[in-house]
mmCIF file of C-alpha atoms and ligand atoms in Angstrom:
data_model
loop_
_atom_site.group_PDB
_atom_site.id
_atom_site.type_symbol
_atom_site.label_atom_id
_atom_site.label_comp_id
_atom_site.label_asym_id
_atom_site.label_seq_id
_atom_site.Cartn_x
_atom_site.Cartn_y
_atom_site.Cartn_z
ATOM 1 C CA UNK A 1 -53.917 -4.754 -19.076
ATOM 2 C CA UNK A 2 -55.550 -6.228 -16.374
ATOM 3 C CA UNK A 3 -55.892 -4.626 -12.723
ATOM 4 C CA UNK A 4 -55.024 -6.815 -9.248
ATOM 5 C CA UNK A 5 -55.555 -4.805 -5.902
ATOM 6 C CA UNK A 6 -52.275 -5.741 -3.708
ATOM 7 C CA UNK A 7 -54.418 -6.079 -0.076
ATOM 8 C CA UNK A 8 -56.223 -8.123 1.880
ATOM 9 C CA UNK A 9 -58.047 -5.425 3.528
ATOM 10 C CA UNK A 10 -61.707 -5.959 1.903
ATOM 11 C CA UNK A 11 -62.764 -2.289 2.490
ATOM 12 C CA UNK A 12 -60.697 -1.269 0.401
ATOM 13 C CA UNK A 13 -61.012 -4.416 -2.402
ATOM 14 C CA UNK A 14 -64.685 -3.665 -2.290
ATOM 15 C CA UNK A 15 -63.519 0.309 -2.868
ATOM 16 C CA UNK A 16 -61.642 -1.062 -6.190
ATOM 17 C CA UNK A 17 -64.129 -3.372 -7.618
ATOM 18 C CA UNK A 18 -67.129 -0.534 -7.447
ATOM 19 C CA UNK A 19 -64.757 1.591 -9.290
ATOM 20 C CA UNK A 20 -65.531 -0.787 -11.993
ATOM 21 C CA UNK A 21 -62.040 -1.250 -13.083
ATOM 22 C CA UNK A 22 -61.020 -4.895 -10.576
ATOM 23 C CA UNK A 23 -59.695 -7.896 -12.554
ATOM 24 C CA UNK A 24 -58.390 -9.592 -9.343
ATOM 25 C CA UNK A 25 -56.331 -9.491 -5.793
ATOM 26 C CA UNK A 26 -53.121 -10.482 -4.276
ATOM 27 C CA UNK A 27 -52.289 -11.087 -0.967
ATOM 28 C CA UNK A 28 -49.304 -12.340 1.031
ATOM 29 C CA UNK A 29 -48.396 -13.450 4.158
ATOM 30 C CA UNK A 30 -47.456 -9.812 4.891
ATOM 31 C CA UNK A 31 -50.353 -8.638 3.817
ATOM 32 C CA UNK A 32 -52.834 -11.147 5.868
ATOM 33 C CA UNK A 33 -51.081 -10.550 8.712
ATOM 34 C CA UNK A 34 -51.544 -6.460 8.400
ATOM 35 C CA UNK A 35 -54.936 -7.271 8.574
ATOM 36 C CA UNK A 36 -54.579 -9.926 11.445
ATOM 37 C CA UNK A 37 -56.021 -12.970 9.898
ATOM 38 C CA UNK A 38 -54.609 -15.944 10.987
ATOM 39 C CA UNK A 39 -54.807 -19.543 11.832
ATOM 40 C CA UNK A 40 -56.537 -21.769 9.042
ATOM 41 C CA UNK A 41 -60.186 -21.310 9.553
ATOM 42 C CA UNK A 42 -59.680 -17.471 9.476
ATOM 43 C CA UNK A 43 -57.812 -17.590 6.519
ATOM 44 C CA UNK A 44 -59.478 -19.538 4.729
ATOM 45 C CA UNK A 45 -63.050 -17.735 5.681
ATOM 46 C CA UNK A 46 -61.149 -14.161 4.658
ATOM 47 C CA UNK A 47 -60.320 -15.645 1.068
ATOM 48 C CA UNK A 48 -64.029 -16.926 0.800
ATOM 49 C CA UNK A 49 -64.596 -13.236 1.718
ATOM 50 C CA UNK A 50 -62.355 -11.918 -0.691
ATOM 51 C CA UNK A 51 -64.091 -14.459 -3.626
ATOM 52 C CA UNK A 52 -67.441 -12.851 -2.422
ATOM 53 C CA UNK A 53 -66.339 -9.432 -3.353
ATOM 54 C CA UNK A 54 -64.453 -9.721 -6.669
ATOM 55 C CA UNK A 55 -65.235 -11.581 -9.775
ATOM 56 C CA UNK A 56 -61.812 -13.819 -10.467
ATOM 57 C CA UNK A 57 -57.942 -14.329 -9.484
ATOM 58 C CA UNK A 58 -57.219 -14.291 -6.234
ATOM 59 C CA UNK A 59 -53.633 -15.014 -5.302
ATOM 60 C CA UNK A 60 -53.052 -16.691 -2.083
ATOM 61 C CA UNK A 61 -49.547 -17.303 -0.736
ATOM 62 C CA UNK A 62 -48.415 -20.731 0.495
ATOM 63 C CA UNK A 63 -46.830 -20.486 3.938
ATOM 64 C CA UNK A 64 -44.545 -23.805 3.568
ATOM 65 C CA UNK A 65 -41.414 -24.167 1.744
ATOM 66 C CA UNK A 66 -41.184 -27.626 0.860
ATOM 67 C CA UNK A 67 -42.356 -29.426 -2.490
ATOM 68 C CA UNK A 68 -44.826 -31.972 -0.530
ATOM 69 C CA UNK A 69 -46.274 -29.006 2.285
ATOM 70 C CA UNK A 70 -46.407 -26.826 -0.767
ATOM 71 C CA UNK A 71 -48.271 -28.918 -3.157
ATOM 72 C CA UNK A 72 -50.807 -30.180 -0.196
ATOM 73 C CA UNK A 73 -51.366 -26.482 0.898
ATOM 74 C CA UNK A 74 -51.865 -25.633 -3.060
ATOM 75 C CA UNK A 75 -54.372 -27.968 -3.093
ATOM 76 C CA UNK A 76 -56.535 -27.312 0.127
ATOM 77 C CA UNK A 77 -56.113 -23.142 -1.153
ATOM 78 C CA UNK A 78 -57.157 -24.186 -4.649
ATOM 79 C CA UNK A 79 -59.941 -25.871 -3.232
ATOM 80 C CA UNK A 80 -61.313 -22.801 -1.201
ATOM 81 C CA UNK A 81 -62.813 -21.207 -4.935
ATOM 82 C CA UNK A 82 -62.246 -21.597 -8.118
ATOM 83 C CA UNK A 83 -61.058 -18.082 -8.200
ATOM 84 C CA UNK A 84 -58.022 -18.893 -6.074
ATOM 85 C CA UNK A 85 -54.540 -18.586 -7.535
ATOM 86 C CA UNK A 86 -52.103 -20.560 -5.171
ATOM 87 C CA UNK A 87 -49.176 -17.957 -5.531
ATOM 88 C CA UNK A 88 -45.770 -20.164 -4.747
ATOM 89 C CA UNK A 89 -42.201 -18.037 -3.831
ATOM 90 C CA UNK A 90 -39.772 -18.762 -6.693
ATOM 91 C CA UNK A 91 -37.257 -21.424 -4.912
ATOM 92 C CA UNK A 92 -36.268 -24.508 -6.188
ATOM 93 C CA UNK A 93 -39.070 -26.430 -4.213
ATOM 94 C CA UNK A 94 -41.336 -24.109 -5.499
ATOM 95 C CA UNK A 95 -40.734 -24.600 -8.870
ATOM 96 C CA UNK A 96 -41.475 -28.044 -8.879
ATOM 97 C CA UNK A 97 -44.628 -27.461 -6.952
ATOM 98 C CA UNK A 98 -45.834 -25.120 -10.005
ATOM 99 C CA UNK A 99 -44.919 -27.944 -12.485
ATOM 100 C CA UNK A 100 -47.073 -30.205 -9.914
ATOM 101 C CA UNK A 101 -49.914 -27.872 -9.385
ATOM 102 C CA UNK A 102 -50.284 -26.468 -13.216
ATOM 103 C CA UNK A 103 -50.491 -30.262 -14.229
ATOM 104 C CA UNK A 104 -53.472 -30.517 -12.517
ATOM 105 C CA UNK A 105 -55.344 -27.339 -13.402
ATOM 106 C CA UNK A 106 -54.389 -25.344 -10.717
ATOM 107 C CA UNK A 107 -53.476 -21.707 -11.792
ATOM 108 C CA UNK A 108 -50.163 -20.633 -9.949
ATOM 109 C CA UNK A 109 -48.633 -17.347 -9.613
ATOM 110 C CA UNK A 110 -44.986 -17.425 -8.666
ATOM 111 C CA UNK A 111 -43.649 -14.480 -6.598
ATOM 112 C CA UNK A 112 -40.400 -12.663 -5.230
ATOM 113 C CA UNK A 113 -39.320 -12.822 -9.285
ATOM 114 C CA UNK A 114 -36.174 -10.693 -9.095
ATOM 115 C CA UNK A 115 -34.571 -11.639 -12.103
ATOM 116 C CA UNK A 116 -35.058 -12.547 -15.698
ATOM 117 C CA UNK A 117 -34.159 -16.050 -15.304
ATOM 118 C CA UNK A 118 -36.455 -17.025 -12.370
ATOM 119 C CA UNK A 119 -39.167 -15.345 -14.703
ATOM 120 C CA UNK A 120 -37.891 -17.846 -17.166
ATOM 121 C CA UNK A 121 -38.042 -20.714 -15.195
ATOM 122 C CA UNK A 122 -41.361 -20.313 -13.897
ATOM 123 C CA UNK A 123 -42.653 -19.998 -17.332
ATOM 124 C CA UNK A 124 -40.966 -23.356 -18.137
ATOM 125 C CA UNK A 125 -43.189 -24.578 -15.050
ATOM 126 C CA UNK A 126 -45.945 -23.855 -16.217
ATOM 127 C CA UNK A 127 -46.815 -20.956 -13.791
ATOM 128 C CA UNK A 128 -50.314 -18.660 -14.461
ATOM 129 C CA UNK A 129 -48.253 -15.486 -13.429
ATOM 130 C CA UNK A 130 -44.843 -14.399 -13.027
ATOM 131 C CA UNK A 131 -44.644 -10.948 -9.799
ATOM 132 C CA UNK A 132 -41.358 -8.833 -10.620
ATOM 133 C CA UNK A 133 -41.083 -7.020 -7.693
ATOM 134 C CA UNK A 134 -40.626 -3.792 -9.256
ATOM 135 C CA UNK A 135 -40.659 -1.117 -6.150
ATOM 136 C CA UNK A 136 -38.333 -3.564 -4.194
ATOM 137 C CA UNK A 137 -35.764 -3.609 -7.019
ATOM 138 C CA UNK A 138 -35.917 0.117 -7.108
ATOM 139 C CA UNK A 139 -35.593 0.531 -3.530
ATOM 140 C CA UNK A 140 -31.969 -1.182 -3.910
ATOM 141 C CA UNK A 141 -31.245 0.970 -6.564
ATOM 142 C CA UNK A 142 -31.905 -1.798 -9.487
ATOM 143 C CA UNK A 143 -34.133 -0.837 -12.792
ATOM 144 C CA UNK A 144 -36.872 -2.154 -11.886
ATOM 145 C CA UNK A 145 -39.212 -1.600 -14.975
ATOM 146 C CA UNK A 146 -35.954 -2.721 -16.985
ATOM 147 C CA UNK A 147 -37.210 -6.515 -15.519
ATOM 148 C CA UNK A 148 -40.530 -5.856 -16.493
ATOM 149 C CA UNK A 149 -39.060 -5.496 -20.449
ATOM 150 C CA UNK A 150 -36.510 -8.319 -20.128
ATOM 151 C CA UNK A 151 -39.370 -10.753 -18.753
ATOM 152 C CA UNK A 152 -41.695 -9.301 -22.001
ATOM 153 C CA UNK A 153 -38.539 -10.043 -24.690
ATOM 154 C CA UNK A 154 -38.177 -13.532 -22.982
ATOM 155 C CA UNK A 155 -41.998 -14.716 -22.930
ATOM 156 C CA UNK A 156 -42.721 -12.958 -26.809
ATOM 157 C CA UNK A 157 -39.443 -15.049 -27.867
ATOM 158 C CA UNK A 158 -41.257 -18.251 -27.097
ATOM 159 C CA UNK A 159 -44.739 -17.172 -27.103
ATOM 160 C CA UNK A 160 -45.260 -18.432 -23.693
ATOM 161 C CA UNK A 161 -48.389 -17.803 -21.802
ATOM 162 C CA UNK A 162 -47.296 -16.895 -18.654
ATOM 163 C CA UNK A 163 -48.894 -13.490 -18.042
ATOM 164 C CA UNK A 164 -46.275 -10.920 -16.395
ATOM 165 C CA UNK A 165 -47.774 -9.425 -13.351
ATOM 166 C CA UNK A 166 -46.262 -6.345 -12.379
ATOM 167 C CA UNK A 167 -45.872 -6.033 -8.117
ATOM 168 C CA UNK A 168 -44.309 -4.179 -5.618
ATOM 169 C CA UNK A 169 -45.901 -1.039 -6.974
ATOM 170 C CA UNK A 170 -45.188 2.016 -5.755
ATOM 171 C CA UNK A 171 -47.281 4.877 -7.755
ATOM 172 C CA UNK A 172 -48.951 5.574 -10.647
ATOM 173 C CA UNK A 173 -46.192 6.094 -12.784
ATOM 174 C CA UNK A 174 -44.975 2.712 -12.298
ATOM 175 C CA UNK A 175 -48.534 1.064 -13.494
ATOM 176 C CA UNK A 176 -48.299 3.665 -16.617
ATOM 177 C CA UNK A 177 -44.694 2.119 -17.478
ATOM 178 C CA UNK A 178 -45.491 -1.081 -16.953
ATOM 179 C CA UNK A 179 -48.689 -0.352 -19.626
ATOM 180 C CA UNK A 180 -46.041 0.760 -21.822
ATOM 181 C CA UNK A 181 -44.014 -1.868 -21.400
ATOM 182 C CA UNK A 182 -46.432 -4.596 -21.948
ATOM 183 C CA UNK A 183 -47.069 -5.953 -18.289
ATOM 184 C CA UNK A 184 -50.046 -8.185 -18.310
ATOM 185 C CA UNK A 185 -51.405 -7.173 -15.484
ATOM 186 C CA UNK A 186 -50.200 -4.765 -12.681
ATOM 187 C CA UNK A 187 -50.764 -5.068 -8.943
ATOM 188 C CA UNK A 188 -51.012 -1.857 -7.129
ATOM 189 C CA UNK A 189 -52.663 -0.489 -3.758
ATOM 190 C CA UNK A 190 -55.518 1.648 -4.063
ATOM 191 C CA UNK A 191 -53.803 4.714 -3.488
ATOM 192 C CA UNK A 192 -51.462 3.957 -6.480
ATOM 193 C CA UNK A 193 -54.695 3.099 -8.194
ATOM 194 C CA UNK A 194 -56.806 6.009 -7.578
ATOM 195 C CA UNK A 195 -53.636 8.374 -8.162
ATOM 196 C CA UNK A 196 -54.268 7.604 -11.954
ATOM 197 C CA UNK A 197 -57.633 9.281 -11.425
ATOM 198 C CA UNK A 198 -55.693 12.809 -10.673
ATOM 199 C CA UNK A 199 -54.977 15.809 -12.761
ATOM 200 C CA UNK A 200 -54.822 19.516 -11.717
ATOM 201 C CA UNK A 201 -55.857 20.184 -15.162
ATOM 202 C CA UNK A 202 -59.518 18.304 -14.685
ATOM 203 C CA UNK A 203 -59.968 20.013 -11.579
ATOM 204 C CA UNK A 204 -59.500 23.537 -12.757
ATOM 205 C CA UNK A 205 -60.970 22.517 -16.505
ATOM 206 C CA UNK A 206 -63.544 20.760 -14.661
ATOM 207 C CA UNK A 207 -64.758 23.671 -12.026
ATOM 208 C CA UNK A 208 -64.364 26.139 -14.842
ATOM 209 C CA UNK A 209 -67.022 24.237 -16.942
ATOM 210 C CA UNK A 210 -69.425 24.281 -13.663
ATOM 211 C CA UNK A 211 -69.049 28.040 -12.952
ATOM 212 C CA UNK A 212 -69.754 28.862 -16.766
ATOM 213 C CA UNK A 213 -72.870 26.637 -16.826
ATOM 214 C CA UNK A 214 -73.617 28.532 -13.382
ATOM 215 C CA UNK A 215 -73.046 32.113 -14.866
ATOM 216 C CA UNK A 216 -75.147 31.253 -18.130
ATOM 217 C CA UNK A 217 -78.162 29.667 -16.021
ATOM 218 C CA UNK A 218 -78.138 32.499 -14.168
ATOM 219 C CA UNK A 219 -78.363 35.446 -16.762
ATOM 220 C CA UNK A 220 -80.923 33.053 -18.385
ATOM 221 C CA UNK A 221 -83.223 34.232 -15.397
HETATM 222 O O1 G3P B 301 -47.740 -8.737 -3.596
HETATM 223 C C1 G3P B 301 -46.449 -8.530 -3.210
HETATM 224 C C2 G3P B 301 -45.787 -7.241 -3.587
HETATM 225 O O2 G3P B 301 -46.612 -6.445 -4.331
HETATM 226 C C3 G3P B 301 -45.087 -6.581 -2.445
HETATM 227 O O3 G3P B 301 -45.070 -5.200 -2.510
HETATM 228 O O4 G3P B 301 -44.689 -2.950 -1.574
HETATM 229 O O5 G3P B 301 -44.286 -4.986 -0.150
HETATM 230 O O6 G3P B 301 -42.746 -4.412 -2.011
HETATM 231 P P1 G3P B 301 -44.147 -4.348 -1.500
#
């Protein structure tokens, strides 16, 4: 399964990838503007930023909504790096921009996936990645993981290549089920991230080991 960081803040994409374990990023609108990047040039100079830091797939979100704005804003994004995956919402302009986009080589990711179907028809569109928003569909008291293992039945049906990418994750117990459940790839913040790291049981094992290696070293003297 691969590993996306869901930020645009590069302390903390630069904290992931020296953990060793960074296949990529995502951003969004929201997530640029938490950072307050905007206008073109700053955007695109925080992507190239992004690129600098981490070695492949970086989703970044088209602003427009309309089939032309979205395919020219594809394109410029797609141009940035080569590690640039023009994410697209999943609307009905958007679909067609995917078909567009993928027919020329550039790898789309289409987000706000709420239901199987919209999974489906992305996949039929030729998109790089499908985002189920997992943590939003729990928040309105929807399964969310129960998307995650419809979209998986759909895509093994038909073999198709469109990787599932996991969002909207809210802990580490939603990247664990999503690992069960056959997600391609999760995006998570780093504190949902890191929280895999924890156990109280490698802590206490862990300083128990150290004070016994203390104790013997010491009646060695
Ligand atoms: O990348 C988009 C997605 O992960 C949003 O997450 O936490 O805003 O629902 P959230």
């Amino acid at each position: 399964m691969k590993f996306f960081i869901d930020t645009a803040n590069l302390d903390q994409i630069k904290e992931a990838q020296d953990l060793g374990v960074l296949d990529g990023v995502t951003t969004n609108p929201s997530l640029m503007a938490k950072e307050g990047i905007t206008g073109d040039d700053n955007v695109i100079k925080h992507y190239k930023a992004i690129c600098g830091i981490v070695d492949n797939n970086v989703s970044a979100e088209v602003i427009s909504t309309t089939y032309e704005e979205m395919i020219k804003e594809g394109e410029a994004l797609a141009k940035i790096d080569s590690k640039i995956v023009v994410k697209i919402p999943m609307i009905k302009d958007g679909v067609k921009a995917i078909k567009y986009l993928s027919s020329k080589g550039i790898r789309t990711n289409c987000t706000l996936i709420f239901s199987p179907g919209q999974a489906l028809l992305a996949a039929k569109a030729g998109a790089s990645y499908v985002s189920p928003f997992l943590g939003r569909l729990d928040d309105i008291s929807t399964d969310g993981l129960q998307l995650i293992e419809d979209i998986r039945l759909i895509f093994d049906n038909y073999q198709y290549e469109t990787e599932i990418l996991a969002a909207s994750i809210r802990g580490p117990l939603h990247i664990v089920n999503c690992a069960k459940l056959g997600a391609d790839v999760i995006t998570a913040p780093l504190s949902a991230i890191t929280a895999l790291l924890k156990h109280p049981l490698t802590d206490s094992g862990l300083a128990q080991f150290l004070a016994d290696h203390d104790k013997a070293a010491k009646a060695a003297k």
